[in-house]
C-alpha atoms as an extended CHARMM CRD file, in Angstrom:
* protein
*
        80  EXT
         1         1  MET       CA            130.6760000000      105.1190000000       70.9420000000  PROA      1               0.0000000000
         2         2  LYS       CA            129.2690000000      101.5880000000       70.3350000000  PROA      2               0.0000000000
         3         3  ASP       CA            129.8490000000      100.6470000000       74.0700000000  PROA      3               0.0000000000
         4         4  ASP       CA            127.8920000000      103.6530000000       75.2470000000  PROA      4               0.0000000000
         5         5  PHE       CA            124.9300000000      102.8810000000       72.9640000000  PROA      5               0.0000000000
         6         6  LYS       CA            124.9840000000       99.2230000000       74.1540000000  PROA      6               0.0000000000
         7         7  LYS       CA            125.3030000000      100.1430000000       77.9770000000  PROA      7               0.0000000000
         8         8  ASN       CA            122.3950000000      102.7050000000       77.4300000000  PROA      8               0.0000000000
         9         9  ASN       CA            120.5290000000       99.9830000000       75.6140000000  PROA      9               0.0000000000
        10        10  ASP       CA            121.2800000000       97.2800000000       78.3560000000  PROA      10              0.0000000000
        11        11  ASN       CA            119.7960000000       99.4870000000       80.9900000000  PROA      11              0.0000000000
        12        12  LYS       CA            116.4070000000       99.5830000000       79.3060000000  PROA      12              0.0000000000
        13        13  SER       CA            113.9010000000       97.0610000000       79.8740000000  PROA      13              0.0000000000
        14        14  SER       CA            111.8440000000       95.6320000000       76.9330000000  PROA      14              0.0000000000
        15        15  ALA       CA            108.8310000000       97.3820000000       78.8830000000  PROA      15              0.0000000000
        16        16  ASP       CA            110.6380000000      100.8750000000       78.5830000000  PROA      16              0.0000000000
        17        17  GLY       CA            110.8640000000      100.0570000000       74.6910000000  PROA      17              0.0000000000
        18        18  VAL       CA            107.2940000000       99.3140000000       74.5210000000  PROA      18              0.0000000000
        19        19  THR       CA            106.2790000000      102.3120000000       76.4000000000  PROA      19              0.0000000000
        20        20  GLU       CA            108.2790000000      104.6740000000       74.1820000000  PROA      20              0.0000000000
        21        21  TYR       CA            106.8890000000      102.9980000000       71.0340000000  PROA      21              0.0000000000
        22        22  LEU       CA            103.3760000000      103.5990000000       72.2630000000  PROA      22              0.0000000000
        23        23  GLN       CA            104.0960000000      107.0990000000       73.2470000000  PROA      23              0.0000000000
        24        24  ALA       CA            105.4440000000      107.5880000000       69.5680000000  PROA      24              0.0000000000
        25        25  LEU       CA            102.3750000000      106.2820000000       68.2830000000  PROA      25              0.0000000000
        26        26  GLU       CA            100.1020000000      108.3540000000       70.5550000000  PROA      26              0.0000000000
        27        27  ASN       CA            101.9470000000      111.5120000000       69.5190000000  PROA      27              0.0000000000
        28        28  ASN       CA            101.5720000000      110.4190000000       65.8050000000  PROA      28              0.0000000000
        29        29  ASP       CA             97.8220000000      109.9830000000       66.4330000000  PROA      29              0.0000000000
        30        30  GLN       CA             97.7360000000      113.3750000000       68.0220000000  PROA      30              0.0000000000
        31        31  GLU       CA             99.2860000000      115.0850000000       65.2730000000  PROA      31              0.0000000000
        32        32  ARG       CA             97.0550000000      113.3020000000       62.5470000000  PROA      32              0.0000000000
        33        33  GLU       CA             94.0560000000      114.5000000000       64.6750000000  PROA      33              0.0000000000
        34        34  HSD       CA             95.3530000000      117.9030000000       64.7820000000  PROA      34              0.0000000000
        35        35  LEU       CA             95.8650000000      118.2040000000       61.0610000000  PROA      35              0.0000000000
        36        36  TYR       CA             92.3570000000      116.7270000000       60.2500000000  PROA      36              0.0000000000
        37        37  TYR       CA             90.5700000000      119.0880000000       62.6090000000  PROA      37              0.0000000000
        38        38  SER       CA             92.8240000000      122.1690000000       61.5130000000  PROA      38              0.0000000000
        39        39  GLN       CA             91.3520000000      121.5380000000       58.0050000000  PROA      39              0.0000000000
        40        40  GLU       CA             87.5520000000      121.8410000000       59.0440000000  PROA      40              0.0000000000
        41        41  GLN       CA             85.7950000000      124.8570000000       58.0090000000  PROA      41              0.0000000000
        42        42  ALA       CA             82.5560000000      126.1840000000       59.1520000000  PROA      42              0.0000000000
        43        43  PHE       CA             79.6150000000      126.5540000000       56.6910000000  PROA      43              0.0000000000
        44        44  ASP       CA             77.5840000000      129.6870000000       56.6460000000  PROA      44              0.0000000000
        45        45  SER       CA             73.7740000000      129.6690000000       56.2190000000  PROA      45              0.0000000000
        46        46  ASP       CA             74.0100000000      130.4070000000       52.7280000000  PROA      46              0.0000000000
        47        47  GLU       CA             76.3450000000      127.3900000000       51.9780000000  PROA      47              0.0000000000
        48        48  LEU       CA             73.8780000000      125.1070000000       54.0680000000  PROA      48              0.0000000000
        49        49  ALA       CA             70.9770000000      126.2960000000       52.1390000000  PROA      49              0.0000000000
        50        50  THR       CA             72.4230000000      124.8110000000       48.9870000000  PROA      50              0.0000000000
        51        51  ILE       CA             73.2930000000      121.6040000000       50.3960000000  PROA      51              0.0000000000
        52        52  ILE       CA             70.0660000000      120.7690000000       52.3240000000  PROA      52              0.0000000000
        53        53  ASN       CA             67.0850000000      119.5920000000       50.6800000000  PROA      53              0.0000000000
        54        54  GLU       CA             64.6540000000      121.4850000000       52.8210000000  PROA      54              0.0000000000
        55        55  ALA       CA             61.6020000000      119.4580000000       51.3840000000  PROA      55              0.0000000000
        56        56  ARG       CA             63.2360000000      116.1970000000       52.0630000000  PROA      56              0.0000000000
        57        57  LEU       CA             64.3680000000      117.3170000000       55.6190000000  PROA      57              0.0000000000
        58        58  THR       CA             60.6890000000      118.3260000000       56.2350000000  PROA      58              0.0000000000
        59        59  ARG       CA             59.2750000000      114.8920000000       55.0910000000  PROA      59              0.0000000000
        60        60  LEU       CA             61.8250000000      112.9780000000       57.3480000000  PROA      60              0.0000000000
        61        61  LEU       CA             61.0490000000      115.0010000000       60.3160000000  PROA      61              0.0000000000
        62        62  THR       CA             57.3040000000      114.5730000000       59.7260000000  PROA      62              0.0000000000
        63        63  GLN       CA             57.8640000000      110.6310000000       59.5130000000  PROA      63              0.0000000000
        64        64  SER       CA             59.9180000000      110.7170000000       62.7270000000  PROA      64              0.0000000000
        65        65  ASP       CA             57.3310000000      112.7120000000       64.5490000000  PROA      65              0.0000000000
        66        66  GLU       CA             54.6520000000      110.1970000000       63.3630000000  PROA      66              0.0000000000
        67        67  PHE       CA             57.0190000000      107.2450000000       64.4910000000  PROA      67              0.0000000000
        68        68  LEU       CA             57.6750000000      108.7520000000       67.8210000000  PROA      68              0.0000000000
        69        69  HSD       CA             53.8200000000      109.4080000000       68.2400000000  PROA      69              0.0000000000
        70        70  SER       CA             52.9080000000      105.6540000000       67.3400000000  PROA      70              0.0000000000
        71        71  LEU       CA             55.8600000000      104.3810000000       69.5800000000  PROA      71              0.0000000000
        72        72  SER       CA             54.4540000000      106.4130000000       72.4950000000  PROA      72              0.0000000000
        73        73  GLY       CA             51.0990000000      104.8450000000       71.8880000000  PROA      73              0.0000000000
        74        74  GLU       CA             52.5780000000      101.3410000000       71.8860000000  PROA      74              0.0000000000
        75        75  ILE       CA             54.4700000000      101.7940000000       75.0930000000  PROA      75              0.0000000000
        76        76  ALA       CA             51.3330000000      103.3290000000       76.8050000000  PROA      76              0.0000000000
        77        77  ASP       CA             49.1900000000      100.2920000000       75.5410000000  PROA      77              0.0000000000
        78        78  PHE       CA             52.1310000000       97.8670000000       76.8480000000  PROA      78              0.0000000000
        79        79  GLU       CA             52.2550000000       99.5080000000       80.3050000000  PROA      79              0.0000000000
        80        80  ASP       CA             48.2970000000       98.8070000000       80.6820000000  PROA      80              0.0000000000
């Protein structure tokens, strides 16, 4: 039995061993990713409403609009 194992092992190159090891790692990563994403749950609108600070979100959106507007003006001035 040891001789059979040794013969099978002798027929393998070190590249085959590396390939098998990398495939095992990839399978492990895929299993971990599947487990991670299987635990995700969708939020309904009521849950989101309790999490999101609407006033803060509105202020951030206003600031981003003002920034983009000023940036557009700077770009237009730069082209002239």
